[in-house]
């Protein structure tokens, strides 16, 4: 079944002295779910040479796709998700190579699309709240790039107060990339706290590591290699569904110039 979606959007950004702002508007005409106006507004102020204050707010709309409505566990009666969000952040840049970001955010979502473990069908949650704090660090060196991120968040069903299923409250990521001549090596580490699945099942936290390499060979040829789940961690993000064990991928590329 075809669904027609038409949209028009406009955006503008403005900067003067220590002030910067960004505004975007989008009007979506969805054949099934009607017209929806969404928007995003951001403002930044340089409170000092190294410090920047950021605030933002927005309204979002997400229509259920064909898989949500007609796939396994789908429901044609689903309503679109509507969300209001707000964030407040501080950025610190002690020089050109380092950057620290601290952000607090809050999302209020109506008709959140969630899986019902009793009926095995997707359904809308009347109202959900997601609030959290994020701390990020970035280093850009001549041959080394480092990115780290810590997130602490809480996602609840606002009507019942229950924790939303399959969402970890704590996550941390670390990415390190090193250029060696024309080659590049990368290591990504993801640590996730425990999460609660349907029926009160507690899924333990886990740590994953992925190793990657990009190698220039000769002429226009290059080789990309990747090992996912390097530590062969046994973990689940949904009860009784074991995730992928250690896996290796190799890609040989030729680039036309």
GROMACS .gro file of C-alpha atoms in nm:
model
  257
    1UNK     CA    1   0.000   0.000   0.000
    2UNK     CA    2   0.141   0.337  -0.105
    3UNK     CA    3   0.135   0.634   0.130
    4UNK     CA    4   0.186   0.987   0.003
    5UNK     CA    5   0.381   1.227   0.223
    6UNK     CA    6   0.448   1.587   0.123
    7UNK     CA    7   0.653   1.832   0.324
    8UNK     CA    8   0.789   2.184   0.303
    9UNK     CA    9   1.045   2.333   0.540
   10UNK     CA   10   1.223   2.659   0.604
   11UNK     CA   11   1.517   2.736   0.830
   12UNK     CA   12   1.729   3.035   0.922
   13UNK     CA   13   2.032   3.105   1.136
   14UNK     CA   14   2.158   3.431   1.277
   15UNK     CA   15   2.480   3.537   1.448
   16UNK     CA   16   2.592   3.865   1.599
   17UNK     CA   17   2.874   3.910   1.844
   18UNK     CA   18   2.835   3.657   2.124
   19UNK     CA   19   2.486   3.551   2.016
   20UNK     CA   20   2.384   3.275   1.773
   21UNK     CA   21   2.042   3.133   1.695
   22UNK     CA   22   1.882   2.876   1.467
   23UNK     CA   23   1.514   2.822   1.382
   24UNK     CA   24   1.358   2.556   1.158
   25UNK     CA   25   0.995   2.491   1.065
   26UNK     CA   26   0.850   2.197   0.873
   27UNK     CA   27   0.494   2.135   0.759
   28UNK     CA   28   0.418   1.770   0.681
   29UNK     CA   29   0.107   1.657   0.492
   30UNK     CA   30   0.069   1.284   0.564
   31UNK     CA   31  -0.197   1.103   0.363
   32UNK     CA   32  -0.300   0.889   0.663
   33UNK     CA   33  -0.228   1.111   0.963
   34UNK     CA   34  -0.301   1.460   0.831
   35UNK     CA   35  -0.106   1.785   0.867
   36UNK     CA   36   0.158   1.837   1.134
   37UNK     CA   37   0.377   2.141   1.202
   38UNK     CA   38   0.711   2.060   1.363
   39UNK     CA   39   0.982   2.302   1.470
   40UNK     CA   40   1.320   2.339   1.635
   41UNK     CA   41   1.477   2.648   1.793
   42UNK     CA   42   1.827   2.685   1.937
   43UNK     CA   43   2.016   2.972   2.100
   44UNK     CA   44   2.381   2.998   2.201
   45UNK     CA   45   2.558   3.268   2.400
   46UNK     CA   46   2.934   3.297   2.457
   47UNK     CA   47   2.948   3.379   2.827
   48UNK     CA   48   3.331   3.380   2.818
   49UNK     CA   49   3.608   3.311   2.569
   50UNK     CA   50   3.604   2.938   2.649
   51UNK     CA   51   3.244   2.893   2.766
   52UNK     CA   52   2.919   2.879   2.568
   53UNK     CA   53   2.563   2.846   2.697
   54UNK     CA   54   2.317   2.652   2.478
   55UNK     CA   55   1.941   2.620   2.509
   56UNK     CA   56   1.692   2.464   2.272
   57UNK     CA   57   1.339   2.338   2.230
   58UNK     CA   58   1.136   2.162   1.966
   59UNK     CA   59   0.826   1.972   1.864
   60UNK     CA   60   0.851   1.645   1.666
   61UNK     CA   61   0.617   1.413   1.478
   62UNK     CA   62   0.681   1.052   1.374
   63UNK     CA   63   0.427   0.852   1.180
   64UNK     CA   64   0.432   0.473   1.220
   65UNK     CA   65   0.595   0.319   0.913
   66UNK     CA   66   0.481   0.016   0.715
   67UNK     CA   67   0.669  -0.224   0.943
   68UNK     CA   68   0.506  -0.072   1.253
   69UNK     CA   69   0.161  -0.108   1.100
   70UNK     CA   70   0.179  -0.425   0.892
   71UNK     CA   71   0.496  -0.613   0.992
   72UNK     CA   72   0.530  -0.884   1.255
   73UNK     CA   73   0.362  -0.754   1.571
   74UNK     CA   74   0.242  -0.447   1.384
   75UNK     CA   75  -0.092  -0.276   1.424
   76UNK     CA   76  -0.279  -0.071   1.162
   77UNK     CA   77  -0.448   0.118   1.448
   78UNK     CA   78  -0.129   0.290   1.565
   79UNK     CA   79  -0.130   0.667   1.608
   80UNK     CA   80   0.172   0.888   1.528
   81UNK     CA   81   0.415   0.986   1.802
   82UNK     CA   82   0.419   1.351   1.909
   83UNK     CA   83   0.703   1.485   2.120
   84UNK     CA   84   0.806   1.809   2.288
   85UNK     CA   85   1.169   1.843   2.389
   86UNK     CA   86   1.392   2.090   2.568
   87UNK     CA   87   1.764   2.095   2.643
   88UNK     CA   88   2.010   2.310   2.833
   89UNK     CA   89   2.385   2.281   2.790
   90UNK     CA   90   2.729   2.425   2.858
   91UNK     CA   91   3.032   2.391   2.632
   92UNK     CA   92   3.393   2.445   2.742
   93UNK     CA   93   3.677   2.472   2.488
   94UNK     CA   94   4.020   2.510   2.651
   95UNK     CA   95   4.203   2.558   2.324
   96UNK     CA   96   4.152   2.427   1.973
   97UNK     CA   97   4.199   2.055   2.044
   98UNK     CA   98   3.974   1.989   2.344
   99UNK     CA   99   3.599   2.026   2.391
  100UNK     CA  100   3.371   1.940   2.684
  101UNK     CA  101   2.990   1.939   2.663
  102UNK     CA  102   2.742   1.904   2.949
  103UNK     CA  103   2.375   1.880   2.856
  104UNK     CA  104   2.048   1.816   3.039
  105UNK     CA  105   1.743   1.723   2.835
  106UNK     CA  106   1.375   1.642   2.876
  107UNK     CA  107   1.139   1.478   2.626
  108UNK     CA  108   0.763   1.445   2.667
  109UNK     CA  109   0.624   1.192   2.417
  110UNK     CA  110   0.258   1.126   2.349
  111UNK     CA  111   0.149   0.799   2.189
  112UNK     CA  112   0.496   0.646   2.207
  113UNK     CA  113   0.503   0.327   1.999
  114UNK     CA  114   0.601   0.033   2.224
  115UNK     CA  115   0.581  -0.347   2.205
  116UNK     CA  116   0.323  -0.515   2.431
  117UNK     CA  117   0.470  -0.837   2.570
  118UNK     CA  118   0.126  -0.982   2.649
  119UNK     CA  119  -0.050  -0.928   2.315
  120UNK     CA  120   0.278  -0.934   2.114
  121UNK     CA  121   0.152  -0.632   1.921
  122UNK     CA  122   0.282  -0.276   1.900
  123UNK     CA  123   0.069  -0.021   2.081
  124UNK     CA  124   0.072   0.346   2.177
  125UNK     CA  125   0.176   0.451   2.527
  126UNK     CA  126  -0.044   0.748   2.622
  127UNK     CA  127   0.248   0.953   2.755
  128UNK     CA  128   0.615   0.886   2.822
  129UNK     CA  129   0.887   1.102   2.976
  130UNK     CA  130   1.259   1.077   2.908
  131UNK     CA  131   1.495   1.296   3.108
  132UNK     CA  132   1.868   1.275   3.135
  133UNK     CA  133   2.214   1.427   3.157
  134UNK     CA  134   2.496   1.380   2.909
  135UNK     CA  135   2.867   1.458   2.944
  136UNK     CA  136   3.085   1.446   2.633
  137UNK     CA  137   3.453   1.502   2.558
  138UNK     CA  138   3.633   1.536   2.226
  139UNK     CA  139   4.001   1.564   2.139
  140UNK     CA  140   4.126   1.640   1.788
  141UNK     CA  141   4.499   1.588   1.753
  142UNK     CA  142   4.718   1.582   1.444
  143UNK     CA  143   4.696   1.203   1.414
  144UNK     CA  144   4.471   1.100   1.706
  145UNK     CA  145   4.100   1.159   1.765
  146UNK     CA  146   3.928   1.075   2.094
  147UNK     CA  147   3.556   1.093   2.170
  148UNK     CA  148   3.397   0.995   2.501
  149UNK     CA  149   3.037   1.014   2.613
  150UNK     CA  150   2.852   0.942   2.940
  151UNK     CA  151   2.472   0.934   2.961
  152UNK     CA  152   2.245   0.898   3.262
  153UNK     CA  153   1.877   0.895   3.175
  154UNK     CA  154   1.539   0.777   3.297
  155UNK     CA  155   1.257   0.673   3.064
  156UNK     CA  156   0.915   0.622   3.225
  157UNK     CA  157   0.555   0.561   3.134
  158UNK     CA  158   0.411   0.888   3.263
  159UNK     CA  159   0.069   0.733   3.324
  160UNK     CA  160   0.184   0.437   3.539
  161UNK     CA  161   0.528   0.553   3.657
  162UNK     CA  162   0.681   0.227   3.533
  163UNK     CA  163   1.023   0.224   3.372
  164UNK     CA  164   1.005   0.180   2.994
  165UNK     CA  165   1.130  -0.163   2.890
  166UNK     CA  166   1.468  -0.238   2.732
  167UNK     CA  167   1.624   0.101   2.807
  168UNK     CA  168   1.946   0.124   3.005
  169UNK     CA  169   1.974   0.412   3.251
  170UNK     CA  170   2.352   0.441   3.213
  171UNK     CA  171   2.563   0.418   2.898
  172UNK     CA  172   2.920   0.516   2.817
  173UNK     CA  173   3.109   0.519   2.489
  174UNK     CA  174   3.473   0.572   2.397
  175UNK     CA  175   3.611   0.603   2.044
  176UNK     CA  176   3.980   0.634   1.963
  177UNK     CA  177   4.117   0.667   1.610
  178UNK     CA  178   4.484   0.681   1.508
  179UNK     CA  179   4.624   0.780   1.169
  180UNK     CA  180   4.939   0.593   1.072
  181UNK     CA  181   5.060   0.734   0.745
  182UNK     CA  182   4.783   0.669   0.493
  183UNK     CA  183   4.618   0.413   0.721
  184UNK     CA  184   4.374   0.452   1.009
  185UNK     CA  185   4.302   0.231   1.309
  186UNK     CA  186   4.002   0.267   1.537
  187UNK     CA  187   3.874   0.125   1.864
  188UNK     CA  188   3.517   0.174   1.986
  189UNK     CA  189   3.402   0.070   2.334
  190UNK     CA  190   3.041   0.073   2.454
  191UNK     CA  191   2.939   0.007   2.815
  192UNK     CA  192   2.571  -0.029   2.902
  193UNK     CA  193   2.403  -0.062   3.241
  194UNK     CA  194   2.133  -0.312   3.322
  195UNK     CA  195   1.787  -0.279   3.172
  196UNK     CA  196   1.444  -0.411   3.259
  197UNK     CA  197   1.254  -0.622   3.008
  198UNK     CA  198   0.887  -0.712   3.007
  199UNK     CA  199   0.763  -0.919   3.298
  200UNK     CA  200   1.017  -0.767   3.537
  201UNK     CA  201   1.309  -0.956   3.379
  202UNK     CA  202   1.641  -0.783   3.456
  203UNK     CA  203   1.898  -0.790   3.175
  204UNK     CA  204   2.255  -0.737   3.301
  205UNK     CA  205   2.484  -0.468   3.168
  206UNK     CA  206   2.763  -0.539   2.924
  207UNK     CA  207   3.077  -0.400   2.760
  208UNK     CA  208   3.139  -0.424   2.386
  209UNK     CA  209   3.453  -0.347   2.189
  210UNK     CA  210   3.485  -0.305   1.812
  211UNK     CA  211   3.816  -0.280   1.624
  212UNK     CA  212   3.845  -0.131   1.276
  213UNK     CA  213   4.113  -0.052   1.022
  214UNK     CA  214   4.128   0.138   0.694
  215UNK     CA  215   4.431   0.058   0.481
  216UNK     CA  216   4.544   0.225   0.159
  217UNK     CA  217   4.694  -0.038  -0.071
  218UNK     CA  218   4.813   0.065  -0.415
  219UNK     CA  219   4.664   0.289  -0.679
  220UNK     CA  220   4.294   0.336  -0.612
  221UNK     CA  221   4.260   0.021  -0.400
  222UNK     CA  222   4.189   0.020  -0.028
  223UNK     CA  223   4.098  -0.239   0.234
  224UNK     CA  224   3.854  -0.193   0.522
  225UNK     CA  225   3.849  -0.449   0.805
  226UNK     CA  226   3.637  -0.465   1.119
  227UNK     CA  227   3.597  -0.696   1.416
  228UNK     CA  228   3.270  -0.646   1.603
  229UNK     CA  229   3.220  -0.770   1.958
  230UNK     CA  230   3.594  -0.818   1.989
  231UNK     CA  231   3.567  -0.963   2.342
  232UNK     CA  232   3.295  -1.208   2.231
  233UNK     CA  233   3.063  -1.073   2.500
  234UNK     CA  234   2.750  -1.279   2.565
  235UNK     CA  235   2.471  -1.023   2.610
  236UNK     CA  236   2.103  -0.954   2.543
  237UNK     CA  237   1.911  -0.632   2.482
  238UNK     CA  238   1.584  -0.830   2.484
  239UNK     CA  239   1.520  -1.137   2.697
  240UNK     CA  240   1.606  -1.470   2.530
  241UNK     CA  241   1.746  -1.303   2.217
  242UNK     CA  242   2.123  -1.341   2.223
  243UNK     CA  243   2.306  -1.076   2.027
  244UNK     CA  244   2.572  -1.132   1.764
  245UNK     CA  245   2.895  -1.301   1.883
  246UNK     CA  246   3.241  -1.194   1.764
  247UNK     CA  247   3.224  -1.125   1.390
  248UNK     CA  248   3.477  -1.018   1.128
  249UNK     CA  249   3.421  -0.820   0.810
  250UNK     CA  250   3.661  -0.737   0.526
  251UNK     CA  251   3.586  -0.505   0.235
  252UNK     CA  252   3.806  -0.443  -0.068
  253UNK     CA  253   3.731  -0.112  -0.239
  254UNK     CA  254   3.828   0.046  -0.568
  255UNK     CA  255   3.766   0.417  -0.615
  256UNK     CA  256   3.726   0.566  -0.961
  257UNK     CA  257   3.894   0.901  -1.001
   0.00000   0.00000   0.00000
